[in-house]
């Protein structure tokens, strides 16, 4: 059984400088910079003469010399809007612990060292582009627009921030830079779980330094309505609250219902929008329709198709609740959009359009009669009519409609922009149709998909979108002609928060993968280089730290694969990290690895003994990075598998979920295949084993599956409350069985000792709980052979 220990931050400052790979790197220009050493887990490529800037500039020329920035350095401004840019830049620099700079409108002679910001409408650069020159007399930044000037200050900010305070020596260089794509975005789901205003501002700060220009804000869904609408107060009074399933929805002291509630006031939204605008980030709000409407219909049942009121949902997945298509409902929707438009000045309004299960429309005589009145042949056509109606309304208000790729079905509105999430087909079809497209395919850019199989990763969907997958993504499909490709506005990563209850998990899901997407959407294809990106990334972690962003290190963390031969008292341990970067150092005496510890180069033959522990950690340029792997090598530990070491038995829909204990605080995290709950103890050594000890918990089955319901499988129970069964091989015979109780008792934990009939050889053990998985299902938290 393995665990991971939390890295100390005390040594991060030393790392910030050590990982910079050339003498021109920010803050380290007069220090020796050491590249990561080569080895079994080391990149053989380095980044000579490349400052640690992410995204990589379109053109960078290193020059001789340097410019020292200290507290006496002035930031001078020239041009309307330049002062506003300078004030945000210097504020971010101060808050990051960098040198404090003063903004001045004084005109200095050319020989006076300073940072000069200049707006020049004649500059031959795109709207968001800039030119930066650094030499011994200072840094001169010029751009056509305030947005371009701000982008240039973010490059300067990265050069100036390395986690240390005091003077900084900037390398002499020349940069000409502009983005490849117009839409460079992230999507934040605040409907399922909310984030505080401060959390969102911290995200905006991190986005700004990566030159993102769009935050898509998902504010309404089946599980909550999060935006104040003055004309319809019940949207937040009723729609803003749900009762979580299980213990999370009950007061532990009284047993009374304990709702999960919240929404953003108009004042808060204006504050966030203004904060984003100062960083040249446009917020695109989403009011999802005609599906994902449960919270709105719970508040105002007359908006729905059914005659009965439904509560705000506490379940995830695809619900069948739709808005009806009465004129009164359309007037409600237009009223809501009118208030949304007043809050969000950007060009685009997102209308959702995804996963609108048509069952209620099909079954409703009134909806069918309405379709006949309108001369519409089918429900897909009705949704197209619905979306087109909204497009007309928004256009009259001077706004553009954008929706998920389902808005293609039944006919695409003429000026709609399509956000392609179900792969690339929707984007290809829209571009060929002449509509603009934002690419956001789930299998590349869904950041609620996990980054790795590490126990340190967040809850989410174990279908991994690792760092390399994001970096290698190309937004323009090869199927498009050059003319059609002009409709690809850019790309966006989406973060759905069903399983991301805390701001820390949101940040770990976004970063550092957002850094990879920033480079995909900003840098020219020729400037993208995976090894070079990895060499620049560790310095970026230091910037995340000073911004208060808890970025995930799982791509760099050492992982272990163990093959034991317990009868012989030995085990073979293979170590690796996901990005094959740096060195992995390890110890076998339980001590913390240092730069002097053995470097991993080949599988380790270790002795199995009481108290024997392997620790391993990635080192970059001689400094520890990320978490320390702790792998116990005694017999008891090697016979015990935690939930994350028990993969699903068959392909299905695995999810890494929290349990339901307490609405706040720490919860257990477990992987379960919600289609086929079965856990596999791979390669179990059964010689001399008589018993399998299982620790289990029971969690609510919180999923609406719609047409996927037939994929939900379970074995019928034979006793009152079902049985736990273990098989030798998933298609093999049952070799162990125990009856289950009604529940886990006050502790919430069930311990079972299950006698085994097969006690020899090596086998994959497949474990299930019989009985319906609804309304609650058992989960194997741990399994141990005895």
Coordinates of C-alpha atoms in Angstrom, one line a residue, residues 277-618:
X277 CA -12.2 43.8 -17.4
X278 CA -9.2 45.4 -15.7
X279 CA -7.3 42.3 -16.7
X280 CA -8.8 42.4 -20.2
X281 CA -10.8 39.2 -19.6
X282 CA -14.3 39.1 -20.9
X283 CA -16.8 37.1 -18.8
X284 CA -19.4 35.1 -20.9
X285 CA -22.4 34.2 -18.7
X286 CA -24.3 31.0 -19.3
X287 CA -28.1 30.5 -18.7
X288 CA -28.6 26.9 -19.8
X289 CA -31.7 26.1 -21.7
X290 CA -34.0 24.4 -22.6
X291 CA -32.5 21.6 -20.5
X292 CA -30.5 21.7 -17.3
X293 CA -33.6 23.7 -16.0
X294 CA -34.5 21.9 -12.8
X295 CA -33.5 24.7 -10.4
X296 CA -35.5 27.3 -12.4
X297 CA -38.5 25.0 -12.7
X298 CA -38.3 24.2 -8.9
X299 CA -38.6 28.0 -8.3
X300 CA -41.4 28.6 -10.8
X301 CA -43.1 25.3 -11.6
X302 CA -45.3 26.9 -14.3
X303 CA -42.1 27.1 -16.5
X304 CA -41.9 23.3 -16.7
X305 CA -43.7 20.7 -18.7
X306 CA -45.1 18.6 -15.8
X307 CA -48.0 19.6 -13.6
X308 CA -46.0 18.7 -10.4
X309 CA -43.3 20.7 -8.7
X310 CA -39.8 19.1 -8.6
X311 CA -37.2 20.1 -6.0
X312 CA -33.8 21.4 -7.0
X313 CA -31.8 18.3 -7.8
X314 CA -29.0 16.9 -5.6
X315 CA -28.1 14.3 -8.2
X316 CA -25.6 14.6 -11.1
X317 CA -26.0 13.5 -14.7
X318 CA -28.7 14.2 -17.3
X319 CA -32.1 15.2 -16.0
X320 CA -35.3 15.2 -18.1
X321 CA -36.6 18.5 -16.8
X322 CA -37.2 21.0 -19.7
X323 CA -38.7 24.4 -20.0
X324 CA -42.0 24.4 -21.7
X325 CA -42.5 26.4 -24.9
X326 CA -45.4 28.7 -23.9
X327 CA -45.1 32.4 -24.7
X328 CA -45.2 33.1 -21.0
X329 CA -42.1 31.0 -20.5
X330 CA -40.3 32.6 -23.4
X331 CA -41.1 36.0 -21.9
X332 CA -39.6 34.8 -18.6
X333 CA -36.4 33.7 -20.3
X334 CA -36.2 37.0 -22.2
X335 CA -36.6 38.9 -19.0
X336 CA -33.8 36.9 -17.4
X337 CA -31.5 37.5 -20.4
X338 CA -32.3 41.2 -20.2
X339 CA -31.0 41.4 -16.6
X340 CA -28.0 39.2 -17.5
X341 CA -27.1 41.5 -20.4
X342 CA -27.2 44.5 -18.0
X343 CA -24.6 42.8 -15.8
X344 CA -22.3 41.4 -18.5
X345 CA -21.1 43.9 -21.2
X346 CA -19.3 41.3 -23.4
X347 CA -20.5 40.5 -26.9
X348 CA -21.4 36.8 -26.2
X349 CA -24.2 35.2 -24.1
X350 CA -24.1 31.5 -23.7
X351 CA -27.5 29.7 -23.9
X352 CA -26.3 26.1 -23.2
X353 CA -28.5 23.9 -25.4
X354 CA -26.8 20.7 -24.3
X355 CA -28.2 17.4 -23.0
X356 CA -31.9 18.5 -23.4
X357 CA -33.5 15.2 -23.0
X358 CA -36.8 15.4 -25.0
X359 CA -38.8 12.9 -23.1
X360 CA -41.1 15.4 -21.4
X361 CA -41.7 17.3 -24.6
X362 CA -42.5 14.0 -26.4
X363 CA -45.0 12.9 -23.7
X364 CA -46.7 16.3 -23.3
X365 CA -50.0 16.8 -25.3
X366 CA -49.6 20.5 -24.9
X367 CA -46.1 20.6 -26.2
X368 CA -47.1 18.4 -29.1
X369 CA -50.0 20.7 -29.8
X370 CA -47.6 23.7 -29.7
X371 CA -45.4 22.0 -32.2
X372 CA -48.3 21.5 -34.5
X373 CA -49.3 25.2 -34.2
X374 CA -45.8 26.2 -35.1
X375 CA -45.5 23.7 -38.0
X376 CA -42.5 21.9 -36.4
X377 CA -42.0 18.3 -37.3
X378 CA -40.0 17.0 -34.4
X379 CA -38.5 17.8 -31.0
X380 CA -35.1 18.5 -32.5
X381 CA -36.7 21.1 -34.7
X382 CA -38.5 22.5 -31.6
X383 CA -35.2 23.0 -29.8
X384 CA -33.8 24.7 -33.0
X385 CA -36.9 27.0 -33.0
X386 CA -36.4 27.7 -29.3
X387 CA -32.7 28.6 -29.7
X388 CA -33.4 30.7 -32.8
X389 CA -36.0 32.7 -30.8
X390 CA -33.3 33.4 -28.3
X391 CA -30.8 34.4 -31.0
X392 CA -33.3 36.9 -32.4
X393 CA -33.8 38.4 -28.9
X394 CA -30.1 38.6 -28.1
X395 CA -29.3 40.1 -31.5
X396 CA -31.9 42.9 -30.9
X397 CA -29.9 43.7 -27.7
X398 CA -26.6 43.8 -29.6
X399 CA -25.4 40.4 -28.4
X400 CA -24.2 37.2 -30.0
X401 CA -25.5 33.8 -29.1
X402 CA -23.1 30.9 -28.3
X403 CA -24.2 27.4 -27.4
X404 CA -23.0 23.8 -27.0
X405 CA -22.8 21.8 -30.2
X406 CA -26.3 20.3 -29.7
X407 CA -27.6 23.6 -31.1
X408 CA -26.6 22.1 -34.5
X409 CA -29.5 19.6 -34.2
X410 CA -32.7 20.6 -36.0
X411 CA -31.0 23.4 -37.7
X412 CA -28.3 25.9 -36.7
X413 CA -29.2 29.6 -36.2
X414 CA -27.6 31.7 -38.8
X415 CA -25.2 33.8 -36.6
X416 CA -24.8 31.4 -33.7
X417 CA -21.4 30.4 -32.5
X418 CA -20.9 26.7 -31.6
X419 CA -18.9 25.5 -28.7
X420 CA -17.8 22.0 -29.7
X421 CA -17.6 19.7 -26.7
X422 CA -18.6 16.2 -28.0
X423 CA -15.3 15.9 -29.8
X424 CA -14.6 17.8 -33.0
X425 CA -17.4 16.8 -35.3
X426 CA -19.7 19.6 -34.1
X427 CA -17.0 22.2 -34.7
X428 CA -16.3 20.8 -38.1
X429 CA -19.9 20.9 -39.1
X430 CA -20.4 24.4 -37.9
X431 CA -17.3 25.8 -39.6
X432 CA -18.4 24.2 -42.8
X433 CA -21.8 25.8 -42.4
X434 CA -20.1 29.2 -42.0
X435 CA -20.6 29.6 -38.3
X436 CA -17.9 30.5 -35.8
X437 CA -16.6 27.8 -33.5
X438 CA -14.9 27.5 -30.1
X439 CA -13.2 24.1 -29.6
X440 CA -13.7 22.5 -26.2
X441 CA -13.6 18.7 -26.8
X442 CA -14.2 16.7 -23.7
X443 CA -11.5 14.1 -24.5
X444 CA -8.8 16.9 -24.5
X445 CA -10.1 19.9 -22.7
X446 CA -12.4 18.8 -19.9
X447 CA -10.4 19.5 -16.8
X448 CA -12.8 17.7 -14.4
X449 CA -11.3 14.6 -16.1
X450 CA -8.4 13.6 -13.9
X451 CA -4.7 14.3 -14.7
X452 CA -3.4 11.0 -13.5
X453 CA -4.1 7.9 -11.4
X454 CA -2.4 9.4 -8.4
X455 CA -4.1 9.3 -5.0
X456 CA -3.2 13.0 -4.8
X457 CA -5.4 13.9 -7.8
X458 CA -8.8 15.5 -7.2
X459 CA -12.2 13.7 -7.4
X460 CA -13.6 13.6 -10.9
X461 CA -13.7 11.3 -13.9
X462 CA -10.7 8.9 -14.1
X463 CA -10.7 9.1 -17.9
X464 CA -7.5 11.0 -17.9
X465 CA -6.7 14.3 -19.7
X466 CA -3.0 14.6 -18.6
X467 CA -0.8 17.6 -19.2
X468 CA 0.7 16.2 -22.4
X469 CA -2.7 15.5 -23.9
X470 CA -3.6 19.2 -23.4
X471 CA -0.3 20.5 -24.7
X472 CA -0.5 18.3 -27.8
X473 CA -4.1 19.5 -28.7
X474 CA -4.5 21.2 -32.0
X475 CA -7.7 23.3 -32.2
X476 CA -7.9 23.5 -36.0
X477 CA -9.2 20.2 -37.4
X478 CA -7.3 19.0 -40.5
X479 CA -10.6 18.3 -42.2
X480 CA -11.2 22.0 -42.7
X481 CA -10.2 24.1 -45.7
X482 CA -8.1 27.2 -45.0
X483 CA -11.3 29.3 -45.5
X484 CA -13.3 27.2 -43.1
X485 CA -10.5 27.2 -40.6
X486 CA -11.0 30.9 -40.2
X487 CA -14.2 30.2 -38.3
X488 CA -12.2 28.5 -35.4
X489 CA -12.1 31.3 -32.9
X490 CA -10.0 29.4 -30.5
X491 CA -10.3 26.9 -27.7
X492 CA -11.5 26.6 -24.1
X493 CA -11.0 24.2 -21.2
X494 CA -14.1 23.4 -19.2
X495 CA -14.3 22.6 -15.5
X496 CA -17.5 21.0 -14.3
X497 CA -17.6 21.0 -10.5
X498 CA -20.0 18.2 -9.5
X499 CA -17.1 16.6 -7.6
X500 CA -15.0 19.7 -6.9
X501 CA -16.4 21.0 -3.7
X502 CA -13.5 23.3 -2.7
X503 CA -11.5 26.1 -4.3
X504 CA -8.3 24.1 -3.8
X505 CA -9.6 21.3 -6.0
X506 CA -10.7 23.8 -8.6
X507 CA -7.2 25.2 -8.7
X508 CA -5.6 21.8 -8.9
X509 CA -7.8 20.8 -11.7
X510 CA -7.1 24.0 -13.7
X511 CA -3.3 24.3 -13.1
X512 CA -0.9 23.6 -14.6
X513 CA -3.0 22.2 -17.4
X514 CA -4.2 25.7 -18.1
X515 CA -0.6 26.7 -18.8
X516 CA -0.5 24.1 -21.5
X517 CA -3.7 25.4 -23.1
X518 CA -2.4 29.0 -22.9
X519 CA 0.5 28.0 -25.1
X520 CA -1.8 26.1 -27.5
X521 CA -4.0 29.1 -28.0
X522 CA -1.4 31.8 -27.9
X523 CA 1.9 30.6 -29.4
X524 CA 2.5 29.8 -33.0
X525 CA 2.6 26.1 -33.8
X526 CA 6.3 26.3 -34.6
X527 CA 7.1 27.7 -31.1
X528 CA 5.4 24.9 -29.3
X529 CA 7.9 22.4 -27.9
X530 CA 7.0 19.9 -25.2
X531 CA 10.4 19.5 -23.6
X532 CA 10.9 23.3 -23.7
X533 CA 7.5 23.8 -22.0
X534 CA 8.4 21.4 -19.3
X535 CA 11.7 23.2 -18.7
X536 CA 9.8 26.4 -18.2
X537 CA 7.1 25.0 -16.1
X538 CA 8.7 24.6 -12.6
X539 CA 9.3 28.4 -12.5
X540 CA 5.6 28.8 -13.2
X541 CA 4.8 26.8 -10.1
X542 CA 6.5 29.4 -8.1
X543 CA 4.3 32.1 -9.7
X544 CA 1.2 30.1 -8.9
X545 CA 2.4 29.9 -5.3
X546 CA 2.9 33.6 -4.9
X547 CA -0.6 34.2 -6.4
X548 CA -2.0 31.8 -3.8
X549 CA -2.9 29.2 -6.5
X550 CA -2.6 25.5 -5.3
X551 CA -1.4 24.0 -8.6
X552 CA -1.3 20.2 -8.9
X553 CA 2.2 18.5 -9.1
X554 CA 0.8 15.0 -10.0
X555 CA 2.4 15.1 -13.5
X556 CA 5.8 15.3 -11.8
X557 CA 5.2 13.1 -8.7
X558 CA 7.0 9.8 -8.5
X559 CA 4.7 6.7 -8.9
X560 CA 5.5 3.1 -8.0
X561 CA 4.5 -0.2 -9.5
X562 CA 5.3 -3.2 -7.2
X563 CA 5.6 -6.9 -8.1
X564 CA 6.0 -8.9 -4.9
X565 CA 7.0 -12.4 -4.2
X566 CA 6.1 -12.7 -0.6
X567 CA 7.1 -16.3 -0.2
X568 CA 10.6 -15.4 -1.2
X569 CA 10.6 -12.2 0.9
X570 CA 11.3 -9.8 -2.1
X571 CA 9.6 -7.2 -4.2
X572 CA 10.5 -5.5 -7.5
X573 CA 9.7 -1.8 -7.6
X574 CA 9.4 0.3 -10.8
X575 CA 9.4 4.1 -10.5
X576 CA 8.4 6.7 -13.0
X577 CA 6.7 10.1 -13.3
X578 CA 4.1 11.0 -15.9
X579 CA 6.2 13.7 -17.7
X580 CA 9.5 11.8 -17.7
X581 CA 11.2 14.9 -16.4
X582 CA 14.0 15.4 -13.9
X583 CA 15.5 12.7 -11.6
X584 CA 13.8 10.3 -9.3
X585 CA 15.7 9.9 -6.0
X586 CA 14.8 7.2 -3.5
X587 CA 15.6 5.6 -0.2
X588 CA 14.9 2.2 1.3
X589 CA 15.3 3.0 5.0
X590 CA 12.2 5.3 5.3
X591 CA 14.2 8.5 5.3
X592 CA 13.3 11.5 3.1
X593 CA 15.1 11.4 -0.3
X594 CA 17.8 14.1 -0.9
X595 CA 19.8 15.1 -3.9
X596 CA 22.5 12.7 -2.6
X597 CA 20.1 9.7 -2.5
X598 CA 20.3 7.0 -5.1
X599 CA 19.0 8.0 -8.5
X600 CA 16.5 5.6 -10.0
X601 CA 17.6 4.0 -13.2
X602 CA 16.2 0.5 -13.3
X603 CA 13.7 -1.6 -11.4
X604 CA 14.7 -1.9 -7.7
X605 CA 15.0 -5.3 -6.0
X606 CA 13.9 -4.7 -2.5
X607 CA 13.7 -6.9 0.6
X608 CA 10.3 -7.4 2.1
X609 CA 10.6 -7.0 5.9
X610 CA 8.8 -5.4 8.8
X611 CA 9.4 -1.7 8.9
X612 CA 10.8 -1.6 5.3
X613 CA 9.7 1.5 3.5
X614 CA 10.7 3.0 0.1
X615 CA 10.4 6.8 -0.3
X616 CA 10.8 8.4 -3.7
X617 CA 10.6 12.0 -5.0
X618 CA 11.3 13.8 -8.2

